[in-house]
Each structure stands twice: as structure tokens, then as C-alpha cells.
PDB file of C-alpha atoms in Angstrom:
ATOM      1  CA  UNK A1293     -91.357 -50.058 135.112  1.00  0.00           C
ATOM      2  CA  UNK A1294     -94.620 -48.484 134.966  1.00  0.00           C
ATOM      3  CA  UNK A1295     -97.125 -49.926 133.021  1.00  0.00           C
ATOM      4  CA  UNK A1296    -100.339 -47.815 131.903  1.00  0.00           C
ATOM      5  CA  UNK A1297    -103.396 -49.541 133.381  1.00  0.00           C
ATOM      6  CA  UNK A1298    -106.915 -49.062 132.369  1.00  0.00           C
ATOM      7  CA  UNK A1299    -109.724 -49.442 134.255  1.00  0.00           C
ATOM      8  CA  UNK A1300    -112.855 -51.304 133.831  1.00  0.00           C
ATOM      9  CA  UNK A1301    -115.907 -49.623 132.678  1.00  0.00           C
ATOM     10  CA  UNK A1302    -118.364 -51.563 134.884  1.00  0.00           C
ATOM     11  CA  UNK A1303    -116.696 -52.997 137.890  1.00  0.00           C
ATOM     12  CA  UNK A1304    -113.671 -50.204 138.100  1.00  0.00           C
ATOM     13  CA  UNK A1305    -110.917 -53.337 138.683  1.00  0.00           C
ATOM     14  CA  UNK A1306    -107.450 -52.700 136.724  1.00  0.00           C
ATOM     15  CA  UNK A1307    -106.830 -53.986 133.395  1.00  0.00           C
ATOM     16  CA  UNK A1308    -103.438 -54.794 132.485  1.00  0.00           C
ATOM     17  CA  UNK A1309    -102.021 -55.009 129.086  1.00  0.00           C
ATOM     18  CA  UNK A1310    -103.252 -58.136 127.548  1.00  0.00           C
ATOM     19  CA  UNK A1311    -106.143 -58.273 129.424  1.00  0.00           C
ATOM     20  CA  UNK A1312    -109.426 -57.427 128.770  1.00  0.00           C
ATOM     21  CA  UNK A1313    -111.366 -56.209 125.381  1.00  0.00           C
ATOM     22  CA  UNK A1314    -111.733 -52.158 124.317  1.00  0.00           C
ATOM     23  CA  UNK A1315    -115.357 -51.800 122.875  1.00  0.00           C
ATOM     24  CA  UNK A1316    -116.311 -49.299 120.453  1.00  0.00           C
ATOM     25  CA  UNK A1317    -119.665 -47.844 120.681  1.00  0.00           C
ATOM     26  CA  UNK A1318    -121.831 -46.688 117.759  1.00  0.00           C
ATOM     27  CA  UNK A1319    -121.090 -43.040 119.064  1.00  0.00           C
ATOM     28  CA  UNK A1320    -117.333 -43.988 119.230  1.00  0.00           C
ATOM     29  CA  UNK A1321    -116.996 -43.758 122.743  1.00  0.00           C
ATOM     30  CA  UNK A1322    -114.737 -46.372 124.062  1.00  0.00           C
ATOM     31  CA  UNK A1323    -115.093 -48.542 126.763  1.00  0.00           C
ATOM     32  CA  UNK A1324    -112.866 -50.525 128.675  1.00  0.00           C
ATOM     33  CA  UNK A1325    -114.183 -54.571 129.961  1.00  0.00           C
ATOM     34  CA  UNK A1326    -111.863 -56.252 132.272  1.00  0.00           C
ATOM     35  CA  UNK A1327    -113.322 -59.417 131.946  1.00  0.00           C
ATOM     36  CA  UNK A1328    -116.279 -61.298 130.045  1.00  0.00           C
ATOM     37  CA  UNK A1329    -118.209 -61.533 132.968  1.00  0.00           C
ATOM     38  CA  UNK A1330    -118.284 -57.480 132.421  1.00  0.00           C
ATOM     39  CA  UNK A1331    -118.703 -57.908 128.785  1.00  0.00           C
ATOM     40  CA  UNK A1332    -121.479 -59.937 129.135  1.00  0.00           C
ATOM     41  CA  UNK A1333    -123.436 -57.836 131.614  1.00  0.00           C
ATOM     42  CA  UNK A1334    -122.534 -54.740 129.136  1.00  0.00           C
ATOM     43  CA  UNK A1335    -124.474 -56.473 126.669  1.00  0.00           C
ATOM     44  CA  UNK A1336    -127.276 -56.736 129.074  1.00  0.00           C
ATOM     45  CA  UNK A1337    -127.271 -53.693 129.679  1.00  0.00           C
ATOM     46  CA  UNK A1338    -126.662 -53.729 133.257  1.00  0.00           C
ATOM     47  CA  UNK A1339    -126.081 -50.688 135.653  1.00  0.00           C
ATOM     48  CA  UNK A1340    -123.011 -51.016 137.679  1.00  0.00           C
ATOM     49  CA  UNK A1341    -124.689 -49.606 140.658  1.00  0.00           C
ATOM     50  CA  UNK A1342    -127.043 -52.294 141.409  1.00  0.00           C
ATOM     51  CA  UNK A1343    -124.098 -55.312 141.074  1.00  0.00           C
ATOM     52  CA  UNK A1344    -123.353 -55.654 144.599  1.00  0.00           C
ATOM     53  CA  UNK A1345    -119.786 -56.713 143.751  1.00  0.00           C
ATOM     54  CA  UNK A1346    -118.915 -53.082 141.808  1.00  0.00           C
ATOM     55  CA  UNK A1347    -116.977 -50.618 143.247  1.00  0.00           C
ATOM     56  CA  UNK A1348    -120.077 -48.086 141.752  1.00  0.00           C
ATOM     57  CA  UNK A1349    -122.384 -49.936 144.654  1.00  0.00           C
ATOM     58  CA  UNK A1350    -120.245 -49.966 147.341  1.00  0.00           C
ATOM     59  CA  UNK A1351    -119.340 -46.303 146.602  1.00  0.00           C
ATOM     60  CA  UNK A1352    -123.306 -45.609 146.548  1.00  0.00           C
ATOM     61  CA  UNK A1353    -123.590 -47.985 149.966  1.00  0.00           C
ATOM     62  CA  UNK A1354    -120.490 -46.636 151.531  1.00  0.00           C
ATOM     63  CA  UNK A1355    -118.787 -49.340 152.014  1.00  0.00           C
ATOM     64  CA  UNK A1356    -115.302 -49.401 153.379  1.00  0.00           C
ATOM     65  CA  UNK A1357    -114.796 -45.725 152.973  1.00  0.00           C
ATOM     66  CA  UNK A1358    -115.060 -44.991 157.390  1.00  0.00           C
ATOM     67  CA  UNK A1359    -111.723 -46.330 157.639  1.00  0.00           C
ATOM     68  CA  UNK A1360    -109.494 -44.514 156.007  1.00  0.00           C
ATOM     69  CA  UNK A1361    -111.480 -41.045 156.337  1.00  0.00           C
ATOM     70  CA  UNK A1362    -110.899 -41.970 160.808  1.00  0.00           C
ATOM     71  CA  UNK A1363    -107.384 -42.507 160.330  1.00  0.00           C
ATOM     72  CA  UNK A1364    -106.454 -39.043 158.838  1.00  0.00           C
ATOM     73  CA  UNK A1365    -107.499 -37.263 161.952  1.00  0.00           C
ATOM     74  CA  UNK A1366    -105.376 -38.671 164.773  1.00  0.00           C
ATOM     75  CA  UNK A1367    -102.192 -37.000 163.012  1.00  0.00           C
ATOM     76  CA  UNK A1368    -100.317 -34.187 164.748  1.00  0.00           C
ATOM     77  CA  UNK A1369     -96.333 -33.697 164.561  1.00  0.00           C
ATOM     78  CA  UNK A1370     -94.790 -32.154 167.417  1.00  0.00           C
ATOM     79  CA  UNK A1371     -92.725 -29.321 167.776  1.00  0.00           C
ATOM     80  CA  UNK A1372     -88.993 -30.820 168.645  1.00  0.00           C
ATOM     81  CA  UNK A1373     -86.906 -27.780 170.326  1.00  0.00           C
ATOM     82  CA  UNK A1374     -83.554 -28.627 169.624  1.00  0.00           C
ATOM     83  CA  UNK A1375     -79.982 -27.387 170.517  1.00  0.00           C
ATOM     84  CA  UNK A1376     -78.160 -24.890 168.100  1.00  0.00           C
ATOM     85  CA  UNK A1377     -74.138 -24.848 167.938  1.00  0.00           C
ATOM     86  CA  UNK A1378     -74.263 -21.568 170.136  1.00  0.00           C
ATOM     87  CA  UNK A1379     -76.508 -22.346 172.994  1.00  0.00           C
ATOM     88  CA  UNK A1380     -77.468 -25.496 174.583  1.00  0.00           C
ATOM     89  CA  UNK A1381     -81.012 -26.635 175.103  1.00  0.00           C
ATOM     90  CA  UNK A1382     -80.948 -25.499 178.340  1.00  0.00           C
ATOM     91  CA  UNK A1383     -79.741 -21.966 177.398  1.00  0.00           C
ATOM     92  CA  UNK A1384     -82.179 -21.662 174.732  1.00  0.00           C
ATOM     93  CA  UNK A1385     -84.845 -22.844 177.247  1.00  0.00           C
ATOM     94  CA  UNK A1386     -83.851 -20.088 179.945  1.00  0.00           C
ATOM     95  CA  UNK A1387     -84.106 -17.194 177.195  1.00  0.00           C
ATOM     96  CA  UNK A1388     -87.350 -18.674 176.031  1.00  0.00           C
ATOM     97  CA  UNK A1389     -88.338 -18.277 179.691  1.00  0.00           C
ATOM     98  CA  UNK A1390     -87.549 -14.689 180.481  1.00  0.00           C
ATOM     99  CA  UNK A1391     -90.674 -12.763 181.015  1.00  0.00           C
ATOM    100  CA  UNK A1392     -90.832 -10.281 178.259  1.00  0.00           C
ATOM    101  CA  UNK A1393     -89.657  -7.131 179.936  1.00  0.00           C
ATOM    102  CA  UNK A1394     -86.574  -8.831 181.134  1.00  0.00           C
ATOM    103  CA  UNK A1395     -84.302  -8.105 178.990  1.00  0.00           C
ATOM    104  CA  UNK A1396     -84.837  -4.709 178.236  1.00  0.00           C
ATOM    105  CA  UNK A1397     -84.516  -4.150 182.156  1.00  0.00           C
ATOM    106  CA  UNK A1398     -81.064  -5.079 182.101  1.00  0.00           C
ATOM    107  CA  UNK A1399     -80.403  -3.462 179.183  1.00  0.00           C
ATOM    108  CA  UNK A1400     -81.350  -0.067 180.620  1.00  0.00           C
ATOM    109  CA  UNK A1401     -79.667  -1.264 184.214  1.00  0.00           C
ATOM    110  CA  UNK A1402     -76.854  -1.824 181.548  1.00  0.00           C
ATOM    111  CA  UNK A1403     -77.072   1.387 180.574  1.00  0.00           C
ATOM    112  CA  UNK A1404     -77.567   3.463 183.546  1.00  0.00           C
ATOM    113  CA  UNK A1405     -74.431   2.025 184.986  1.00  0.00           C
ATOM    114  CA  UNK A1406     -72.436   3.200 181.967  1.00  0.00           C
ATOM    115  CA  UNK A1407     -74.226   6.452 182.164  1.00  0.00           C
ATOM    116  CA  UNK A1408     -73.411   6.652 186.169  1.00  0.00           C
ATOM    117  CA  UNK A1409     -69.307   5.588 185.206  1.00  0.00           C
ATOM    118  CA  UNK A1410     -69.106   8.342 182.860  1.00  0.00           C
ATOM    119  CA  UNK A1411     -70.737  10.681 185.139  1.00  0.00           C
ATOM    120  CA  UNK A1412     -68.087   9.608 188.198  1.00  0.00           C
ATOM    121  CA  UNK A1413     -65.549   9.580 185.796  1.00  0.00           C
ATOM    122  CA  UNK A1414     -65.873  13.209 184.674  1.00  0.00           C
ATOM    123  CA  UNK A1415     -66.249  14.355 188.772  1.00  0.00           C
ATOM    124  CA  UNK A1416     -64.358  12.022 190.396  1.00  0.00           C
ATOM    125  CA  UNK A1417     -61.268  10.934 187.387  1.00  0.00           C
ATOM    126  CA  UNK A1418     -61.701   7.356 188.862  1.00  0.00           C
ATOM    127  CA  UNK A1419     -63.859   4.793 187.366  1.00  0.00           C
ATOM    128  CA  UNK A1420     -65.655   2.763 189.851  1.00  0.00           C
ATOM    129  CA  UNK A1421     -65.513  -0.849 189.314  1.00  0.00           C
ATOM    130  CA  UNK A1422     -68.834  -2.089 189.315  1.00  0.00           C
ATOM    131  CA  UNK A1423     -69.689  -3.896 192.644  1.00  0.00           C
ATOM    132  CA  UNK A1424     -70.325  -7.813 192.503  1.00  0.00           C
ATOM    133  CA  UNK A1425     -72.697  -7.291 189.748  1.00  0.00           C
ATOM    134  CA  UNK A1426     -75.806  -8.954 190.756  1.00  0.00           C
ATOM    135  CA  UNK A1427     -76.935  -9.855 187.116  1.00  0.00           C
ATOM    136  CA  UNK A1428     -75.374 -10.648 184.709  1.00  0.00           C
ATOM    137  CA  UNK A1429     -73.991  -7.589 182.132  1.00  0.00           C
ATOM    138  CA  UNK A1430     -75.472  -8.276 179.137  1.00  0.00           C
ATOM    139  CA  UNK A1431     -73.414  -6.242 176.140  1.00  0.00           C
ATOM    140  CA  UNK A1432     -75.660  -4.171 174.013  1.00  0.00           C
ATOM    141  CA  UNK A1433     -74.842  -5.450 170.750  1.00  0.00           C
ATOM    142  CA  UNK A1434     -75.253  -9.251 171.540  1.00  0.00           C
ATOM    143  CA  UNK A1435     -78.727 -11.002 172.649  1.00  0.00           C
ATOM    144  CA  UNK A1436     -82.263  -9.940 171.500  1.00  0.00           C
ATOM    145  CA  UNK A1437     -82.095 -13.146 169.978  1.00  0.00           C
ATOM    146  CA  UNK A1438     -85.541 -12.745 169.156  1.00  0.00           C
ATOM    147  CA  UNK A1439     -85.868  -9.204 167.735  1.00  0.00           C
ATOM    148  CA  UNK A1440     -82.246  -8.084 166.074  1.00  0.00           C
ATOM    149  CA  UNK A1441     -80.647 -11.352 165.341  1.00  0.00           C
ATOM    150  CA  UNK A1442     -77.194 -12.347 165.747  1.00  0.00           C
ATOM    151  CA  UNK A1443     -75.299  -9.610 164.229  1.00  0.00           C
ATOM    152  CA  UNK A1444     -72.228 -10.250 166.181  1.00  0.00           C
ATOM    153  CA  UNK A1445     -70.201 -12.159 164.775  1.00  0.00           C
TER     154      UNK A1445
ATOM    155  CA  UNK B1154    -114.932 -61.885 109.679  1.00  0.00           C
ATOM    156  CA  UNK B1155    -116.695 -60.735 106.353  1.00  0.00           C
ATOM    157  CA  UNK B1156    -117.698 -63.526 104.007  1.00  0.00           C
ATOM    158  CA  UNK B1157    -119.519 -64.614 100.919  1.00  0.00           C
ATOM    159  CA  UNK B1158    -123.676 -63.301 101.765  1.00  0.00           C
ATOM    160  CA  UNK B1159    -122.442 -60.948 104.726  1.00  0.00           C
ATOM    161  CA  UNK B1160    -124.836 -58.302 104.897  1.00  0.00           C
ATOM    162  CA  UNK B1161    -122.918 -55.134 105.930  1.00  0.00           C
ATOM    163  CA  UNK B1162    -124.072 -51.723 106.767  1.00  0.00           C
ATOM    164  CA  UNK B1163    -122.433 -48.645 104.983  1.00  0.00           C
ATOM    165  CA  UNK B1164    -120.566 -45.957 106.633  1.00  0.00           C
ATOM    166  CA  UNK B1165    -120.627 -43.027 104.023  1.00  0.00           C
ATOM    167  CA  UNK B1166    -122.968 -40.493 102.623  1.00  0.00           C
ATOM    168  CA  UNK B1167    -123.091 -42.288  98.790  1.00  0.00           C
ATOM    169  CA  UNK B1168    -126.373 -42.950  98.940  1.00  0.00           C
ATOM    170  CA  UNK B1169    -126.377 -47.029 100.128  1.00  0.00           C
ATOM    171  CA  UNK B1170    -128.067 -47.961 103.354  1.00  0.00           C
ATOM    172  CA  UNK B1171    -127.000 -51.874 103.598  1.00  0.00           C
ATOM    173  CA  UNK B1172    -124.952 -54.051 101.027  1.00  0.00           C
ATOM    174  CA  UNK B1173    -123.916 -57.440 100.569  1.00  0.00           C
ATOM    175  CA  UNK B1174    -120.256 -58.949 100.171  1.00  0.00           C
ATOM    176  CA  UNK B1175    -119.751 -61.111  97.328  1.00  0.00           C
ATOM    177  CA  UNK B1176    -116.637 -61.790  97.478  1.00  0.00           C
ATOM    178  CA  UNK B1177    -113.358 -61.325  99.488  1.00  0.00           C
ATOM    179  CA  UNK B1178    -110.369 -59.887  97.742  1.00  0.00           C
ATOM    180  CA  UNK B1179    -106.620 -60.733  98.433  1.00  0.00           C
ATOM    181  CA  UNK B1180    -106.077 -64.090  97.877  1.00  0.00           C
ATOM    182  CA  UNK B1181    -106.915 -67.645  96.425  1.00  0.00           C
ATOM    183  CA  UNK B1182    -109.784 -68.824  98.766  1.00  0.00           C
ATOM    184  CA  UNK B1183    -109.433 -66.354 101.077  1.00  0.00           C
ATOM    185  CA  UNK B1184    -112.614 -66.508 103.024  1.00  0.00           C
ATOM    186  CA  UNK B1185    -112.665 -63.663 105.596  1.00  0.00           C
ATOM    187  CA  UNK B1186    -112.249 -60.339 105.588  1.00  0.00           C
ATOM    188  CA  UNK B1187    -110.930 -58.311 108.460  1.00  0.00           C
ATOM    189  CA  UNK B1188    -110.289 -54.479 108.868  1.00  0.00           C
ATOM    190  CA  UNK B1189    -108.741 -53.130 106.516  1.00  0.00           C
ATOM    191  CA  UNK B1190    -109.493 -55.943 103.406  1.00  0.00           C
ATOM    192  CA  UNK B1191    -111.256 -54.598 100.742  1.00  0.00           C
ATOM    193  CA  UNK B1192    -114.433 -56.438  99.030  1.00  0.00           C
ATOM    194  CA  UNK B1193    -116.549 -56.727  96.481  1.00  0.00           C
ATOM    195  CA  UNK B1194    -120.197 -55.464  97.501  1.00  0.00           C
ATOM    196  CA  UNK B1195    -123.621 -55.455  95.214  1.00  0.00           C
ATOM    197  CA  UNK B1196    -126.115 -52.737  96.811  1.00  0.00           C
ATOM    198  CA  UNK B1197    -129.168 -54.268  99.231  1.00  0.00           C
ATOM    199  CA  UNK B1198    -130.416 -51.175 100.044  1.00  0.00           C
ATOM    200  CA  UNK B1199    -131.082 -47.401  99.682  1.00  0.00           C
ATOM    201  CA  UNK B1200    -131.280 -44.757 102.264  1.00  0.00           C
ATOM    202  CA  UNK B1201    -134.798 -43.751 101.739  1.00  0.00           C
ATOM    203  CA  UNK B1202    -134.491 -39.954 101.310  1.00  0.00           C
ATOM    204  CA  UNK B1203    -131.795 -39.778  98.826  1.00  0.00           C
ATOM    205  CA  UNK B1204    -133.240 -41.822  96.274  1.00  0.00           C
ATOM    206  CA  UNK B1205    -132.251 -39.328  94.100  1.00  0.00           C
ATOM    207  CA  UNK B1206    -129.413 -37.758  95.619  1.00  0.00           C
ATOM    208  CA  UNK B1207    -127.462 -40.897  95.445  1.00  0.00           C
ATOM    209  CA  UNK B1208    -124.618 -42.329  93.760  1.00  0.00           C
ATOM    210  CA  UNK B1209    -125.489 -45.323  93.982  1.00  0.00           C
ATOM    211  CA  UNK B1210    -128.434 -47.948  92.672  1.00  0.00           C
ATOM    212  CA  UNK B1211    -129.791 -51.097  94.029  1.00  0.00           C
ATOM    213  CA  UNK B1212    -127.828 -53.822  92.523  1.00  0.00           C
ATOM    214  CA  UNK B1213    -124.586 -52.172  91.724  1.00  0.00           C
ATOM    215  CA  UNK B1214    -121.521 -53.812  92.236  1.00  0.00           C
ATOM    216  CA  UNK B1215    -119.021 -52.255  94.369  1.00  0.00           C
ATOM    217  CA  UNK B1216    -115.409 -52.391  95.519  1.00  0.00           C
ATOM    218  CA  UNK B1217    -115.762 -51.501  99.630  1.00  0.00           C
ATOM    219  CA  UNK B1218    -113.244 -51.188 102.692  1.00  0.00           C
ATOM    220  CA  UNK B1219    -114.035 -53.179 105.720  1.00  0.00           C
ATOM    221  CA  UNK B1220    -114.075 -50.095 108.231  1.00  0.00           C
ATOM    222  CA  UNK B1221    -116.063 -51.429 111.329  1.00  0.00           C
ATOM    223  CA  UNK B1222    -115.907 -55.158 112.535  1.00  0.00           C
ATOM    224  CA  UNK B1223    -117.800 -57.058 115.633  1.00  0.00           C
ATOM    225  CA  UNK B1224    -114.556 -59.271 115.240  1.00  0.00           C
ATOM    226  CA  UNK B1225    -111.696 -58.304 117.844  1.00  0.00           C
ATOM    227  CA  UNK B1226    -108.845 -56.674 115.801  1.00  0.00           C
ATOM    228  CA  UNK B1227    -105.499 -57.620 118.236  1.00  0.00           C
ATOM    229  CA  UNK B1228    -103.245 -55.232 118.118  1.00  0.00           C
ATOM    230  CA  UNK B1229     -99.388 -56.155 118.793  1.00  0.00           C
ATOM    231  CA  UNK B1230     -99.131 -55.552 122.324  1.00  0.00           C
ATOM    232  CA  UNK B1231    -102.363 -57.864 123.197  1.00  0.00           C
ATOM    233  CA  UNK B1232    -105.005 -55.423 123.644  1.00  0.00           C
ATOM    234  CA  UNK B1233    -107.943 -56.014 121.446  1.00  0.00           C
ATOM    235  CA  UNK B1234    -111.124 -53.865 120.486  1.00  0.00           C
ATOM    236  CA  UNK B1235    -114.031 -54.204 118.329  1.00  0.00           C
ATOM    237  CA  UNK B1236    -116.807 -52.142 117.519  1.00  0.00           C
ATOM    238  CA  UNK B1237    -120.231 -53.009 117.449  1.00  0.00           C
ATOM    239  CA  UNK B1238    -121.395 -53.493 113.792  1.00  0.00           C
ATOM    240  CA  UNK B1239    -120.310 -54.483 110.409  1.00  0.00           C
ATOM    241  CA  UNK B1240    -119.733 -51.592 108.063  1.00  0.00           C
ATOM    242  CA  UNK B1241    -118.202 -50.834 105.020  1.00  0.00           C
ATOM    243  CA  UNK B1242    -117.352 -47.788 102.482  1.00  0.00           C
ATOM    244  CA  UNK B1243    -117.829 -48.006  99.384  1.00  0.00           C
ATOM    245  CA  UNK B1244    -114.639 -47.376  96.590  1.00  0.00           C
ATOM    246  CA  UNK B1245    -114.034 -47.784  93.264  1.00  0.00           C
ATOM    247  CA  UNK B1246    -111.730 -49.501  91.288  1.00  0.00           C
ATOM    248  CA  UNK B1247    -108.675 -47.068  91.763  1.00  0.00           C
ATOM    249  CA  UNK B1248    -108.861 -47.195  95.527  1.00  0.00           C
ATOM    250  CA  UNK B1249    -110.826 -43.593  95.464  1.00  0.00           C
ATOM    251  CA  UNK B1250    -114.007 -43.376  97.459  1.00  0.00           C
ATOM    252  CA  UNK B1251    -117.580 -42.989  96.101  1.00  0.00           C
ATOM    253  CA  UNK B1252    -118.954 -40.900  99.190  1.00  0.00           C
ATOM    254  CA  UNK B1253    -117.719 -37.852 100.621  1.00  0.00           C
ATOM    255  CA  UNK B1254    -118.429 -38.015 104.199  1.00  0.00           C
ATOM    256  CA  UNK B1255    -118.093 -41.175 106.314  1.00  0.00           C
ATOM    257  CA  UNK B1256    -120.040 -41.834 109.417  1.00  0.00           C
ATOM    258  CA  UNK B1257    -119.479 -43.155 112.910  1.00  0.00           C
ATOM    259  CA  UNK B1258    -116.142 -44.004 114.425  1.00  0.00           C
ATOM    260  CA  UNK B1259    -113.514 -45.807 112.558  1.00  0.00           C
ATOM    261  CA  UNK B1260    -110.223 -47.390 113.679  1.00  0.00           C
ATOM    262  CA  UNK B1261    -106.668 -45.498 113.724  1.00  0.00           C
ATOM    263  CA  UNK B1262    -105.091 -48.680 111.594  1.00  0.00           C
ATOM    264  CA  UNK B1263    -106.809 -47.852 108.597  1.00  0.00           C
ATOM    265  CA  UNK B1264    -104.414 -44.689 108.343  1.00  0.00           C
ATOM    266  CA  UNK B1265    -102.014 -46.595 107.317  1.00  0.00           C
ATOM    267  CA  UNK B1266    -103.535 -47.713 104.453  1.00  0.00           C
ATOM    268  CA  UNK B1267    -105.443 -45.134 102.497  1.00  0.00           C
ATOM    269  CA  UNK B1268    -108.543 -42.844 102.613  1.00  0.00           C
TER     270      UNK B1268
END
């Protein structure tokens, strides 16, 4: 359950329900006293920033507030490469390697030798097997992982 | 805690500065009055410029509602407040008030009473 806290008006501590004494001022402002130790000093007219035990002073003295500001900088996630259903990690680290022209090489050598069977095929009538094919044939429509996406399917 | 010879300060525009309780109504020796009670006041003092304006005179006897107390007024979850002064505003015998305007802050519980 979540209870509504307030907060003191002169040492900033929480007040829980039950606790502590709403005063009224002649300009109907309202403030919050967690204890009569703050009550009393109210009265006295006391500034909160020069009670050394205050959260006011020890904001004005920076106290305690290196800690938490040294922490926040010592966070970095890393980047987690991880396998997908289709390739393995080690497949998805070989196409991450491929210099950048790579692909598009064999794509064209793809091509060429297509272009070269037809060619043959129109003189000669016989389609020449391609010879221990050095790389491997890499079918238009599939790969380019990067640029068109899977679209086969 | 408003008794017999409490000298209270007033909290609306009829014309009285400071007045004095006489007595406390609501009961057979009832001897304090909280928020909310209603007493019987006789006038102390005039605010000084509307001597003439006012609707009241020094030494009138008044019905008043307790508005402002010093007293803590616990509410029913345990949380308390008070306010700083004493103050009162002036009525008259039907429950109607005598001023038109009241001054300074004053407590959501008297809503459910009148004014």
C-alpha cells in the first residue's frame, strides 16, 4: 500500500500519517513539522541552512552528493551478436566480414556466367556445365541481407 | 481552547478589531471552545479607520464562530494542524454573519457547518 508522505518543512525527513503537526501561517501557507524539535526551532525562527543536521546544509555543503553522481558514469551495455534461426553465429559473422564489394563481385561473376551459358547455348546448343565453381553461386534473389532483406521465402 | 476572558482577534470586515468571549455555548459547563463552537463575544476593540464605517460598537455583545485556533484540531486519521492565532467572526442570533468579507485562512471543517 502506498501511503502519501509529507515532508518536513525544516529538516526535509518524511512524515508519516500520524506524525508530526501541519501549521497554518497568518498568510495561510501551510507548513509541514516532523517533529517538535522542528517546531520549536520554527518558532525561533531558525534557517534550515545553518542546522548542520538539515538536509538544506548538507545540500549547500555538498555533502554526500559525489557518490552517486561517480557511479552513473561507469555504465555501458554491450552489444550481444546473437544467432538467428537462419544462420548461425558463425555465418552471420562471415557475412558481417565480407569486404563491401564482395558480394556484388559475385553477383556480377554470377551473372556473367549466365550471360556466357546463354551465349554458348545459342552457338553451340550445349550448355556448359560450369567448371568446379571456385566460389560459391550465390542466387540473385537470396542474400543482400543487408540492403533488400529476406524476400525469399 | 476559548474560555471565559479569552481575548480573540476578529477575522471579518464588521468593523471589530479584538473581542472578548464571555461565554461558551453548547452545553452545561462547557468550558472550551474549539473550531467550529460558537460564543458569545462583547467588543474590546475597533479598527481605527472605520469608526464610522462599522457595524459594530465597543461593548456590544455578540454571537461569534471560533474560525482560527493555536489549539491542534486532530483530524480522524491523526494528522493535526493549528494556525497561529485566535480569531473569531462575528454572527448574529440566526446563525447569519455581521461582516461581509472574512480575512486570513480558515479551516476546510467549518464547511460543514455553515457560512
Amino acid at each position: 500500500m502506498v501511503i502519501a508522505t509529507e515532508l518536513c518543512a525544516l529538516s526535509e525527513y518524511r512524515i508519516y500519517p500520524g506524525n508530526g503537526k501541519l501549521m497554518i501561517r497568518r498568510d495561510g501557507k501551510p507548513i509541514w513539522l516532523g517533529t517538535s524539535k522542528a517546531h520549536s526551532l520554527t518558532l525561533q525562527r531558525k534557517k534550515a541552512a545553518k542546522l548542520v543536521w538539515t538536509q538544506a546544509w548538507r545540500r549547500l555543503h555538498k555533502k554526500g552528493i559525489t557518490e552517486t553522481t561517480a557511479k552513473k558514469r561507469t555504465r555501458r551495455t554491450n552489444k550481444v551478436q546473437r544467432a538467428v534461426v537462419g544462420a548461425s553465429l558463425d555465418d552471420i559473422k562471415k557475412k558481417a566480414a565480407e569486404k563491401s564489394g564482395f558480394r556484388s563481385q559475385q553477383r556480377e561473376a554470377a551473372l556473367k556466367e549466365v550471360k556466357a551459358r546463354k551465349t554458348t547455348a545459342k552457338k553451340g546448343g550445349k550448355v556448359q556445365a560450369p567448371k568446379g565453381s571456385t566460389f560459391q553461386k550465390v542466387p540473385k534473389h537470396m542474400g543482400g541481407k543487408g540492403k533488400r532483406g529476406g524476400t525469399q521465402r | 481552547m476559548i474560555q471565559q476572558q479569552t481575548i480573540l482577534k476578529v477575522a471579518d470586515n464588521s468593523g471589530a478589531k479584538t473581542v472578548k468571549c464571555i461565554k461558551v455555548l453548547g452545553g452545561f459547563k462547557k468550558r472550551y471552545a474549539k473550531l467550529g463552537d460558537i460564543v458569545v463575544v462583547s467588543v474590546q476593540q475597533l479598527r481605527n479607520k472605520s469608526k464610522k464605517t462599522s457595524k459594530v460598537s465597543k461593548g456590544e455583545v455578540f454571537r461569534a464562530l471560533v474560525v482560527r485556533t493555536k489549539k491542534k484540531y486532530r483530524k480522524k486519521d491523526g494528522s493535526s494542524f493549528f494556525l497561529q492565532e485566535n480569531a473569531v467572526a462575528l454572527i448574529n442570533k440566526q446563525g447569519n454573519p455581521i461582516g461581509t468579507r472574512i480575512l486570513g485562512p480558515i479551516p476546510k471543517i467549518l464547511k460543514k457547518q455553515n457560512l
